[in-house]
CSV table of C-alpha atoms in Angstrom, one decimal:
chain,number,residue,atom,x,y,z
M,380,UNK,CA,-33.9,-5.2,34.1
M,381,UNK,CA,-31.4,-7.9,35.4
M,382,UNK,CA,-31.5,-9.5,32.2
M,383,UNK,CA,-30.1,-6.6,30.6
M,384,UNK,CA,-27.4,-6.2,32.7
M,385,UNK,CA,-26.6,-9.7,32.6
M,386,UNK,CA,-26.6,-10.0,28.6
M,387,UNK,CA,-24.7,-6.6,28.5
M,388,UNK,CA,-21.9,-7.9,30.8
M,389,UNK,CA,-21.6,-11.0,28.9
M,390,UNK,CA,-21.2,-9.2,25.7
M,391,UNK,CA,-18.6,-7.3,26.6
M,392,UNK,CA,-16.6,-9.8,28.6
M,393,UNK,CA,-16.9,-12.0,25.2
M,394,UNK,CA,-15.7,-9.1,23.1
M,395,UNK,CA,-12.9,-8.5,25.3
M,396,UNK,CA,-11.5,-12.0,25.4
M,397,UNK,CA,-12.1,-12.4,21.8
M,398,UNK,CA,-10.1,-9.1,20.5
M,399,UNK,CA,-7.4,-10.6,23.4
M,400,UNK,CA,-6.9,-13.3,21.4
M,401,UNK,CA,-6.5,-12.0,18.2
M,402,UNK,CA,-3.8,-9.6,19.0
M,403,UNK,CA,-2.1,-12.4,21.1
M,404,UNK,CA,-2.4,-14.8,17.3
M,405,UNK,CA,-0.8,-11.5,15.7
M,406,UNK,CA,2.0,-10.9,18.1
M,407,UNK,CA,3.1,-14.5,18.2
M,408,UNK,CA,3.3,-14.0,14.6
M,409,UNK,CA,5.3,-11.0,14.2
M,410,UNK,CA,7.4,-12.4,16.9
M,411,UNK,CA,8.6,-15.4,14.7
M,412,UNK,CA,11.3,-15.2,12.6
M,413,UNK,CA,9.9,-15.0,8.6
M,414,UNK,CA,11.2,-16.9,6.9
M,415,UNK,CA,11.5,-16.0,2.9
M,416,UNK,CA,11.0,-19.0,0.6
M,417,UNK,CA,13.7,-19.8,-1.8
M,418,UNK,CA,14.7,-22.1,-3.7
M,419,UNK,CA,18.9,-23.2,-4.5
M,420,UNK,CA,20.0,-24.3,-7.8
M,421,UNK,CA,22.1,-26.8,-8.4
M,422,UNK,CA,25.6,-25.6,-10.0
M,423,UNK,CA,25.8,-28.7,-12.0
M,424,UNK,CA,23.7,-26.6,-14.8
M,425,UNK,CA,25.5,-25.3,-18.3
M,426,UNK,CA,24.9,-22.2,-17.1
M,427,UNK,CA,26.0,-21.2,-13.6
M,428,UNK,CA,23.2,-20.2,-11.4
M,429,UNK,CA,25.8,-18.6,-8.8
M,430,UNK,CA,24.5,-15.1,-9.6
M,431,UNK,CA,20.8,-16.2,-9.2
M,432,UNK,CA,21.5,-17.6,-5.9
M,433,UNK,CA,23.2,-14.6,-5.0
M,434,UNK,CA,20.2,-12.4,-6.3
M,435,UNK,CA,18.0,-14.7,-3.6
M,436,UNK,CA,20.1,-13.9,-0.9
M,437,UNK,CA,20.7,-10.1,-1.1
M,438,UNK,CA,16.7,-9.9,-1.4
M,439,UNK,CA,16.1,-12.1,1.2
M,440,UNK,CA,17.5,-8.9,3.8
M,441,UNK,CA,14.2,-7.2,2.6
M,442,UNK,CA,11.4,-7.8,5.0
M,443,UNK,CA,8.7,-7.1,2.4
M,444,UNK,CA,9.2,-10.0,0.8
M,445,UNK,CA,7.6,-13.9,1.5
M,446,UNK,CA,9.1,-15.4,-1.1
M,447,UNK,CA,12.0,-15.2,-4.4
M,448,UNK,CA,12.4,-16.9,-7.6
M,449,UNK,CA,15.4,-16.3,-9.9
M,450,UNK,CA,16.8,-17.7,-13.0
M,451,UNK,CA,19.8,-16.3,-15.1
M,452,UNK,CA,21.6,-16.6,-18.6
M,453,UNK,CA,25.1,-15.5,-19.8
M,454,UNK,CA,23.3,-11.9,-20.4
M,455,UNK,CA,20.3,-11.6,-18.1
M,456,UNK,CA,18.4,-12.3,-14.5
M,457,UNK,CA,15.1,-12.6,-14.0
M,458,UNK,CA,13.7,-12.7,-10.7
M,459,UNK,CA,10.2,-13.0,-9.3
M,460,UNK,CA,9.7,-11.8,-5.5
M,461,UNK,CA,6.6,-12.3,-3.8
M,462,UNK,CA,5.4,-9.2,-1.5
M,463,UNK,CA,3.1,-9.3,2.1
M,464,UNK,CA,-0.1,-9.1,1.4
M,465,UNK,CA,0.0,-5.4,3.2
M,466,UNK,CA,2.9,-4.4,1.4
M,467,UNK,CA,1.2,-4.8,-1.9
M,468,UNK,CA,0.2,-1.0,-1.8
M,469,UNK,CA,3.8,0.0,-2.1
M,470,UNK,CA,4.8,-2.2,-4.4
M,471,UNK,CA,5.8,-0.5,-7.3
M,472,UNK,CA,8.6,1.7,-4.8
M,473,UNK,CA,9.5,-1.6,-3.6
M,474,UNK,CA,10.1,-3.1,-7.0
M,475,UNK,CA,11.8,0.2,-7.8
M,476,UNK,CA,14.1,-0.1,-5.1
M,477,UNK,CA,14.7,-4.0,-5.4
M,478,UNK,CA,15.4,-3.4,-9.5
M,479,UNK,CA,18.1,-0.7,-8.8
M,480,UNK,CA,19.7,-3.3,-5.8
M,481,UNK,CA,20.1,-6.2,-8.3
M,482,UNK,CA,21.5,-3.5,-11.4
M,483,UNK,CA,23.9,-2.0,-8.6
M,484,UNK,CA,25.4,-5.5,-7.6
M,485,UNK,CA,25.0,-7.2,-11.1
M,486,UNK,CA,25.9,-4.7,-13.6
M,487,UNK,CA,27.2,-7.1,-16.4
M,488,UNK,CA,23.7,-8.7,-16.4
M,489,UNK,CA,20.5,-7.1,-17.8
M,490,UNK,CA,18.2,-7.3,-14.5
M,491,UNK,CA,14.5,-8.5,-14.5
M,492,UNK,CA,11.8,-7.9,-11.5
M,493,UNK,CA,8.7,-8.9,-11.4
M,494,UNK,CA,5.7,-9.3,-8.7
M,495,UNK,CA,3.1,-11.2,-11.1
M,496,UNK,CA,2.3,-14.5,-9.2
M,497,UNK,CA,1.8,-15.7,-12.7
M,498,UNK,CA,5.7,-15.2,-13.5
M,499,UNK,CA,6.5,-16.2,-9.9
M,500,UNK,CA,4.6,-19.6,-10.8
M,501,UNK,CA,6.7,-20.3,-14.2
M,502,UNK,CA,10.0,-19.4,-12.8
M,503,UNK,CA,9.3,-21.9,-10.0
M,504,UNK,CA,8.3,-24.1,-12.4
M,505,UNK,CA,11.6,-23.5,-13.5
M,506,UNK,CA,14.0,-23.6,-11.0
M,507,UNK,CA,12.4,-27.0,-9.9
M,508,UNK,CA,13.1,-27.9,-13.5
M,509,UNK,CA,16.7,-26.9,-13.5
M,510,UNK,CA,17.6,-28.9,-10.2
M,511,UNK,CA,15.9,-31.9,-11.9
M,512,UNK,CA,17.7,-32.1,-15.0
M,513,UNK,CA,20.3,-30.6,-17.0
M,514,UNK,CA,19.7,-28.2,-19.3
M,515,UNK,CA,21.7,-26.4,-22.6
M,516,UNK,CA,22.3,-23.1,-22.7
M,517,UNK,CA,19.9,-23.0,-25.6
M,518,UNK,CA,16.9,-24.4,-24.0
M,519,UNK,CA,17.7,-22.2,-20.6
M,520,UNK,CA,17.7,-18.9,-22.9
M,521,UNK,CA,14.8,-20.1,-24.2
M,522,UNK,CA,13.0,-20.6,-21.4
M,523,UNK,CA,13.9,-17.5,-20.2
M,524,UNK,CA,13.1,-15.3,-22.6
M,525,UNK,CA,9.8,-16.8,-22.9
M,526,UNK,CA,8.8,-16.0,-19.4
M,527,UNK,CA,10.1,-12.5,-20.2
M,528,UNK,CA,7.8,-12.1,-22.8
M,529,UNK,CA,5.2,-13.1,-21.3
M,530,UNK,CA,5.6,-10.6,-18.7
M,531,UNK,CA,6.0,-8.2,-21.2
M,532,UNK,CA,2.2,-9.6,-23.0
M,533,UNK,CA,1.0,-9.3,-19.3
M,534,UNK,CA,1.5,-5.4,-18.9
């Protein structure tokens, strides 16, 4: 009978210092400041990137978000935005909402959103691309278009 007792306290003290622990590990981390991973582009580029950057930096306000790629031509930005793993159940609202924030603010360019880590992955590809070497307008176009069609092929 003192056995019992024993084991029973002893699982319940371990189950209360593990669950401690874990909500301690969560709080520490909601308590740090996220940080949303981005990426600047150079403005040395045939194409100035100014609006892209800008693009990275009004959707960095949204705390859904762990990470942003964008990439723009004369007549279009695309952007890629990577969403919390527990906001991926609202996603299509938030891509709703983060489309219509980039059409409001650039209206002269036709705006493209994506959540596919596949895009994200090209578009990184890139931006590291772009801040390596130069690029023509041509080839940028190109390149853009291509990861909007294959977006398109995706869906």
């Amino acid at each position: 009978m003192h056995v019992f007792k024993f084991l029973t306290i002893v699982v319940l003290s371990l189950l209360i210092v593990g669950c401690n622990t874990a909500n301690t590990l969560e709080t520490s981390k909601e308590n740090e400041k996220d940080e949303v991973n981005i990426t600047k582009i150079s403005r040395n580029q045939s194409i100035d990137q100014t609006p892209s950057n800008q693009a990275k930096e009004l959707l960095r306000q949204n705390s859904e978000i762990n990470a942003i790629h964008a990439v723009n031509t004369d007549k279009q930005l695309l952007a890629t935005v990577e969403v919390k793993h527990m906001q991926r159940f609202k996603l299509q609202n938030i891509k709703k909402k983060l489309t219509k924030k980039l059409q409001k603010n650039f209206p002269d360019l036709k705006v493209e959103l994506s959540a596919d880590k596949k895009i994200m992955m090209e578009l990184g590809k890139l931006e590291k691309n772009l801040n390596k070497k130069q690029y023509s307008k041509k080839e940028v176009q190109k390149e853009v278009q291509r990861i909007i069609d294959f977006s398109k092929e995706q869906t």
